[in-house]
Short mmCIF file of C-alpha atoms in Angstrom, two decimals:
data_model
loop_
_atom_site.label_atom_id
_atom_site.label_comp_id
_atom_site.label_asym_id
_atom_site.label_seq_id
_atom_site.Cartn_x
_atom_site.Cartn_y
_atom_site.Cartn_z
CA MET A 203 62.91 -136.33 68.57
CA LEU A 204 66.37 -135.31 69.84
CA ASN A 205 67.54 -134.57 66.30
CA PHE A 206 64.49 -132.38 65.72
CA ILE A 207 65.11 -130.42 68.95
CA ILE A 208 68.74 -129.84 67.97
CA ARG A 209 67.76 -128.67 64.49
CA ARG A 210 65.12 -126.30 65.82
CA ILE A 211 67.47 -124.78 68.41
CA ALA A 212 70.17 -124.38 65.76
CA GLN A 213 67.73 -122.48 63.53
CA ILE A 214 66.85 -119.91 66.19
CA PRO A 215 70.03 -117.76 65.80
CA LEU A 216 69.60 -117.73 62.00
CA VAL A 217 65.94 -116.73 62.26
CA MET A 218 66.74 -114.01 64.77
CA LEU A 219 69.54 -112.70 62.55
CA ALA A 220 67.16 -112.51 59.59
CA LEU A 221 64.54 -110.75 61.70
CA SER A 222 67.10 -108.28 63.05
CA LEU A 223 68.13 -107.47 59.47
CA LEU A 224 64.51 -106.86 58.53
CA LEU A 225 64.01 -104.59 61.54
CA PHE A 226 67.11 -102.59 60.71
CA VAL A 227 65.98 -102.14 57.11
CA ILE A 228 62.88 -100.45 58.55
CA ILE A 229 64.97 -98.32 60.90
CA PHE A 230 67.32 -97.37 58.05
CA GLN A 231 64.47 -95.57 56.28
CA LEU A 232 64.68 -92.85 58.96
CA THR A 233 67.17 -90.00 58.72
CA PRO A 234 70.35 -90.14 60.84
CA ALA A 235 68.96 -87.33 63.04
CA GLN A 236 65.74 -89.26 63.67
CA ARG A 237 67.66 -92.39 64.62
CA ALA A 238 70.08 -90.42 66.81
CA ALA A 239 67.11 -89.09 68.79
CA GLY A 240 66.77 -92.54 70.29
CA TYR A 241 70.08 -92.10 72.12
CA ILE A 242 69.41 -88.61 73.49
CA ARG A 243 68.66 -88.56 77.20
CA SER A 244 69.09 -84.89 78.12
CA GLU A 245 69.07 -81.38 76.68
CA GLN A 246 72.86 -81.33 76.80
CA GLN A 247 73.04 -84.39 74.57
CA ALA A 248 70.46 -82.88 72.20
CA ALA A 249 72.87 -80.03 71.58
CA GLN A 250 75.49 -82.57 70.51
CA LEU A 251 73.36 -84.30 67.87
CA ASP A 252 76.13 -84.32 65.25
CA ASN A 253 78.57 -85.93 67.67
CA ILE A 254 76.05 -88.68 68.48
CA ILE A 255 75.56 -89.36 64.76
CA ARG A 256 79.33 -89.72 64.29
CA GLN A 257 79.84 -91.81 67.45
CA ARG A 258 77.03 -94.20 66.51
CA GLY A 259 78.14 -94.38 62.88
CA LEU A 260 74.74 -93.25 61.66
CA ASP A 261 76.31 -91.55 58.64
CA LYS A 262 78.16 -94.71 57.54
CA PRO A 263 77.15 -97.18 54.79
CA PHE A 264 74.38 -99.67 55.51
CA PRO A 265 76.57 -102.74 56.37
CA ILE A 266 78.62 -100.76 58.90
CA GLN A 267 75.52 -99.26 60.50
CA TYR A 268 73.86 -102.65 60.72
CA GLY A 269 76.94 -104.14 62.37
CA LYS A 270 77.10 -101.36 64.95
CA TRP A 271 73.35 -101.56 65.63
CA LEU A 272 73.48 -105.35 65.98
CA ALA A 273 76.42 -105.13 68.39
CA SER A 274 74.60 -102.53 70.50
CA THR A 275 71.41 -104.60 70.49
CA VAL A 276 73.23 -107.75 71.62
CA GLN A 277 74.75 -105.74 74.48
CA GLY A 278 71.28 -104.59 75.53
CA ASP A 279 71.52 -101.03 74.24
CA LEU A 280 68.14 -100.58 72.52
CA GLY A 281 68.09 -96.81 72.87
CA PHE A 282 66.18 -94.43 75.13
CA SER A 283 62.39 -94.23 75.31
CA ARG A 284 60.98 -90.71 75.55
CA THR A 285 57.63 -92.18 76.59
CA SER A 286 58.92 -93.84 79.76
CA SER A 287 61.95 -91.54 80.21
CA LYS A 288 64.04 -94.68 80.66
CA PRO A 289 66.22 -96.94 78.50
CA VAL A 290 64.11 -99.27 76.36
CA LEU A 291 65.55 -102.43 77.91
CA ASP A 292 64.89 -101.18 81.45
CA THR A 293 61.30 -100.33 80.52
CA ILE A 294 60.75 -103.80 79.03
CA GLU A 295 62.21 -105.47 82.13
CA GLU A 296 59.96 -103.36 84.36
CA ARG A 297 56.71 -103.82 82.41
CA LEU A 298 57.01 -107.28 80.85
CA PRO A 299 56.17 -109.19 84.08
CA SER A 300 52.80 -107.39 84.24
CA THR A 301 52.01 -108.38 80.66
CA ILE A 302 53.06 -111.97 81.38
CA GLU A 303 50.83 -111.93 84.46
CA LEU A 304 47.84 -110.80 82.40
CA SER A 305 48.62 -113.32 79.65
CA LEU A 306 48.89 -116.22 82.12
CA TYR A 307 45.61 -115.41 83.85
CA ALA A 308 43.90 -115.11 80.46
CA GLY A 309 45.75 -117.78 78.47
CA ILE A 310 44.93 -120.81 80.60
CA PRO A 311 41.13 -120.16 80.67
CA ILE A 312 41.19 -119.36 76.94
CA VAL A 313 42.57 -122.78 76.01
CA LEU A 314 40.62 -124.84 78.55
CA LEU A 315 37.33 -123.03 77.94
CA GLY A 316 37.73 -123.12 74.16
CA ILE A 317 38.43 -126.87 74.13
CA TRP A 318 35.59 -127.67 76.53
CA LEU A 319 33.00 -125.51 74.76
CA GLY A 320 34.09 -126.78 71.33
CA THR A 321 33.72 -130.36 72.50
CA LEU A 322 30.36 -129.62 74.11
CA SER A 323 29.11 -127.94 70.94
CA ALA A 324 30.17 -130.85 68.72
CA LEU A 325 28.61 -133.48 70.98
CA ASN A 326 25.32 -131.55 70.93
CA LYS A 327 25.29 -130.79 67.22
CA ASP A 328 22.25 -128.79 66.06
CA ARG A 329 20.76 -128.70 69.56
CA PHE A 330 20.13 -125.53 71.57
CA VAL A 331 23.54 -125.70 73.29
CA ASP A 332 25.28 -125.95 69.91
CA GLN A 333 23.28 -123.05 68.45
CA PHE A 334 24.02 -120.86 71.48
CA LEU A 335 27.75 -121.60 71.41
CA ARG A 336 27.93 -120.97 67.67
CA VAL A 337 26.38 -117.52 68.22
CA PHE A 338 28.90 -116.91 71.03
CA ALA A 339 31.75 -117.90 68.71
CA VAL A 340 30.58 -115.54 65.98
CA LEU A 341 30.19 -112.65 68.42
CA GLY A 342 33.56 -113.37 70.03
CA THR A 343 35.47 -113.44 66.74
CA SER A 344 33.72 -110.40 65.25
CA LEU A 345 33.61 -108.11 68.30
CA PRO A 346 36.68 -105.81 68.57
CA SER A 347 38.44 -106.05 71.90
CA PHE A 348 38.28 -102.31 72.52
CA VAL A 349 34.48 -102.35 72.09
CA LEU A 350 34.07 -105.27 74.49
CA GLY A 351 36.45 -103.65 76.97
CA ILE A 352 34.52 -100.39 76.97
CA VAL A 353 31.22 -102.25 77.38
CA LEU A 354 32.56 -104.15 80.38
CA LEU A 355 33.87 -100.93 81.92
CA LYS A 356 30.53 -99.23 81.38
CA PHE A 357 28.43 -101.91 83.06
CA LEU A 358 30.65 -103.75 85.54
CA TYR A 359 32.41 -100.61 86.79
CA GLY A 360 30.36 -97.59 85.78
CA SER A 361 26.75 -98.80 86.17
CA LEU A 362 26.89 -101.73 88.59
CA GLY A 363 30.07 -100.94 90.51
CA TRP A 364 30.88 -104.62 90.90
CA LEU A 365 34.53 -104.28 89.88
CA PRO A 366 37.21 -101.58 90.27
CA GLY A 367 38.02 -99.24 87.41
CA PRO A 368 41.13 -98.95 85.23
CA GLY A 369 44.56 -99.50 86.70
CA GLN A 370 46.40 -102.33 88.41
CA VAL A 371 45.72 -101.50 92.05
CA ASP A 372 43.71 -98.99 94.08
CA VAL A 373 45.35 -95.81 95.35
CA ILE A 374 45.28 -97.00 98.95
CA ASN A 375 47.13 -100.22 98.13
CA GLN A 376 49.68 -98.36 96.01
CA PHE A 377 51.30 -97.18 99.23
CA ALA A 378 51.66 -100.81 100.34
CA VAL A 379 53.31 -101.70 97.03
CA LEU A 380 55.72 -98.75 97.30
CA ASP A 381 56.58 -99.67 100.89
CA PRO A 382 60.32 -100.55 101.14
CA THR A 383 59.41 -103.74 102.97
CA PHE A 384 57.36 -104.94 99.98
CA ARG A 385 59.72 -107.22 98.03
CA HIS A 386 59.28 -107.68 94.28
CA TYR A 387 60.23 -111.29 93.65
CA THR A 388 58.74 -111.85 90.17
CA GLY A 389 57.48 -108.45 89.03
CA MET A 390 53.96 -109.95 88.81
CA LEU A 391 52.14 -107.93 91.42
CA SER A 392 49.51 -110.50 92.43
CA VAL A 393 52.18 -113.18 92.94
CA ASP A 394 54.52 -110.81 94.79
CA ALA A 395 51.69 -109.67 97.05
CA MET A 396 50.93 -113.28 97.98
CA LEU A 397 54.60 -114.02 98.63
CA ASN A 398 54.77 -110.95 100.88
CA GLY A 399 51.65 -112.03 102.74
CA ARG A 400 49.77 -108.91 101.61
CA TRP A 401 46.48 -110.65 100.86
CA ALA A 402 44.47 -107.43 100.63
CA VAL A 403 46.81 -106.18 97.90
CA ALA A 404 46.68 -109.52 96.09
CA GLY A 405 42.89 -109.52 96.17
CA ASP A 406 42.79 -105.95 94.87
CA VAL A 407 45.14 -106.80 91.98
CA LEU A 408 43.07 -109.86 91.07
CA ARG A 409 39.86 -107.80 91.07
CA HIS A 410 41.50 -105.29 88.71
CA LEU A 411 42.50 -108.18 86.44
CA VAL A 412 38.96 -109.53 86.03
CA MET A 413 37.82 -107.23 83.23
CA PRO A 414 41.04 -107.34 81.13
CA VAL A 415 41.14 -111.12 81.49
CA LEU A 416 37.45 -111.46 80.68
CA THR A 417 37.92 -109.35 77.54
CA LEU A 418 40.78 -111.52 76.28
CA VAL A 419 39.05 -114.79 77.21
CA ILE A 420 35.86 -113.95 75.31
CA ILE A 421 37.74 -112.78 72.20
CA PHE A 422 40.32 -115.56 71.92
CA SER A 423 38.39 -118.56 73.27
CA ALA A 424 35.83 -118.08 70.49
CA ASN A 425 38.45 -118.99 67.87
CA ILE A 426 39.47 -122.15 69.70
CA LEU A 427 35.80 -123.07 70.16
CA LYS A 428 35.13 -122.87 66.41
CA VAL A 429 38.18 -124.92 65.42
CA MET A 430 37.63 -127.51 68.17
CA ARG A 431 34.00 -127.98 67.16
CA ALA A 432 34.90 -128.49 63.50
CA GLN A 433 37.67 -130.96 64.35
CA MET A 434 35.47 -132.91 66.76
CA LEU A 435 32.67 -133.23 64.19
CA GLU A 436 35.16 -134.53 61.63
CA THR A 437 36.77 -136.94 64.09
CA LEU A 438 33.43 -138.32 65.35
CA THR A 439 32.64 -139.57 61.83
CA SER A 440 36.02 -141.23 61.27
CA ASP A 441 36.46 -144.99 60.86
CA TYR A 442 38.41 -145.60 64.07
CA VAL A 443 35.71 -143.91 66.15
CA ARG A 444 33.00 -146.06 64.54
CA THR A 445 35.18 -149.12 65.16
CA ALA A 446 35.59 -148.15 68.83
CA ARG A 447 31.82 -147.84 69.18
CA ALA A 448 31.32 -151.21 67.44
CA LYS A 449 33.64 -152.83 69.98
CA GLY A 450 31.30 -151.72 72.73
CA LEU A 451 33.27 -148.85 74.24
CA GLY A 452 31.18 -146.33 76.14
CA SER A 453 30.36 -142.93 74.70
CA LYS A 454 32.54 -141.12 77.26
CA ALA A 455 35.61 -143.21 76.42
CA VAL A 456 35.05 -142.84 72.68
CA ASN A 457 34.34 -139.11 72.75
CA LEU A 458 37.02 -138.03 75.18
CA LYS A 459 39.82 -140.58 74.82
CA HIS A 460 39.67 -141.33 71.10
CA ALA A 461 37.84 -138.48 69.35
CA ARG A 462 38.92 -135.46 71.39
CA ARG A 463 42.57 -136.39 71.63
CA ASN A 464 42.88 -136.72 67.87
CA ALA A 465 40.99 -133.45 67.40
CA LEU A 466 43.51 -131.58 69.56
CA LEU A 467 46.41 -131.47 67.08
CA PRO A 468 45.19 -128.32 65.24
CA ILE A 469 44.46 -126.78 68.65
CA VAL A 470 48.16 -127.03 69.52
CA THR A 471 49.01 -124.78 66.59
CA LEU A 472 46.11 -122.45 67.37
CA THR A 473 47.19 -122.24 71.01
CA GLY A 474 50.64 -121.16 69.88
CA PHE A 475 49.16 -118.44 67.68
CA THR A 476 46.87 -117.41 70.55
CA ALA A 477 49.83 -116.99 72.88
CA ILE A 478 51.52 -114.82 70.25
CA ASN A 479 48.36 -112.79 69.60
CA LEU A 480 47.90 -112.17 73.32
CA LEU A 481 50.92 -109.87 73.11
CA ALA A 482 49.31 -107.89 70.31
CA GLY A 483 45.93 -107.95 72.04
CA ALA A 484 47.58 -106.65 75.19
CA ILE A 485 48.34 -103.35 73.46
CA ILE A 486 44.64 -102.52 73.12
CA THR A 487 43.47 -104.21 76.32
CA GLU A 488 46.15 -102.67 78.52
CA THR A 489 45.49 -99.25 77.03
CA ILE A 490 41.73 -99.45 77.68
CA PHE A 491 42.14 -100.65 81.27
CA ALA A 492 45.24 -98.51 82.00
CA TYR A 493 47.14 -101.66 82.88
CA PRO A 494 50.88 -100.90 83.25
CA GLY A 495 52.28 -103.55 80.93
CA VAL A 496 54.37 -103.52 77.78
CA GLY A 497 51.27 -103.09 75.62
CA GLN A 498 50.21 -99.82 77.23
CA TRP A 499 53.75 -98.45 76.98
CA VAL A 500 54.24 -99.32 73.31
CA GLY A 501 50.76 -97.99 72.46
CA SER A 502 51.70 -94.62 73.92
CA ALA A 503 55.13 -94.83 72.28
CA ALA A 504 53.59 -95.34 68.85
CA GLN A 505 51.41 -92.24 69.35
CA ASN A 506 54.50 -90.24 70.38
CA LEU A 507 56.60 -91.55 67.43
CA ASP A 508 58.98 -93.07 69.99
CA VAL A 509 60.99 -95.13 67.46
CA PRO A 510 63.38 -96.91 69.89
CA ALA A 511 60.44 -98.09 72.01
CA VAL A 512 58.50 -99.39 69.02
CA MET A 513 61.54 -101.18 67.59
CA GLY A 514 62.37 -102.64 70.99
CA PHE A 515 58.85 -104.02 71.19
CA ALA A 516 59.20 -105.41 67.65
CA LEU A 517 62.40 -107.21 68.66
CA LEU A 518 60.71 -108.57 71.80
CA SER A 519 57.79 -109.79 69.68
CA ALA A 520 60.17 -111.55 67.29
CA ILE A 521 61.87 -113.38 70.17
CA ILE A 522 58.50 -114.44 71.60
CA VAL A 523 57.23 -115.65 68.21
CA VAL A 524 60.34 -117.76 67.58
CA GLY A 525 60.26 -119.23 71.09
CA ILE A 526 56.57 -120.09 71.07
CA SER A 527 56.78 -121.56 67.55
CA THR A 528 59.57 -123.89 68.67
CA LEU A 529 57.65 -124.98 71.78
CA THR A 530 54.53 -125.58 69.68
CA ASP A 531 56.41 -127.89 67.32
CA LEU A 532 57.85 -129.84 70.24
CA PHE A 533 54.43 -130.23 71.85
CA TYR A 534 53.06 -131.92 68.73
CA GLY A 535 54.68 -135.18 69.73
CA VAL A 536 53.01 -135.08 73.15
CA VAL A 537 49.50 -134.64 71.75
CA ASP A 538 49.84 -137.01 68.78
CA PRO A 539 52.42 -139.83 69.04
CA ARG A 540 51.99 -140.49 65.32
CA VAL A 541 54.00 -137.35 64.62
CA ARG A 542 57.63 -138.23 63.95
CA PHE A 543 60.44 -135.69 63.91
CA ASP A 544 63.23 -137.93 62.64
#
């Protein structure tokens, strides 16, 4: 296990280097003037476009440009975002906690609900519960997130008025958040509100999170449900499960301890992919619900042809994918002791 961890950690710099090269190949297709626009922060600098091109080496051969770009990226200089009117790195640092907050509130129910419903469906094969959950899975996997989000907004906010509309917090509570005495410990507004003892603000933030979270949970838990059901049905007919039943073990012990645990291994991989896809899903979901995360920012940046912002998001996505893939591999050994990494 230790050797595997060392090998995986050693591969991360090589993978990131390869990904950075791929990203720069995409950037290199733009003209020097288009790439220099990412470093312009004022009208005075715009008048000195040629100087910026020379200073940044944007007129040099590909290897030299890649080296300069890689050095700037390592130092945190990802360019300037016209969309946020801030440096790309500062924008990511400001908005990423909100996206993480949304992903955490959605990710945990997605996995737990998907596993539970998949198990329930398999144990009630061909009964009404199974048929209902299979319809839910089909609808969840086929329904676009923007359609579901709009439907939820229409009924839960527009027609019924049960939940607040788009945004992260009501206008009244925005003043409390902007109060100098309100300390931002984590950047996740619901957590910071609780730590500050502002329970009204925390409750308001959580109410605004219900519809975005519900959208993501319905869409992504359907995939886990389908895979879990298929794996459980296969495991329930295996020899070791029949042997456990023959030995007199109860149905609960057989189904949950023996069958479900062995059916979880593919779910580990799917959970990793789900965590990665939550970042992509956040672009649409945050845009629909006007949630101030990375997804909303990069969605607007793409519409504005804000190249530094889009490339910064691509680099962030690459880091997240590599990190989650490594954690997923390590978690295999926890779920299934038969897996050996030596």
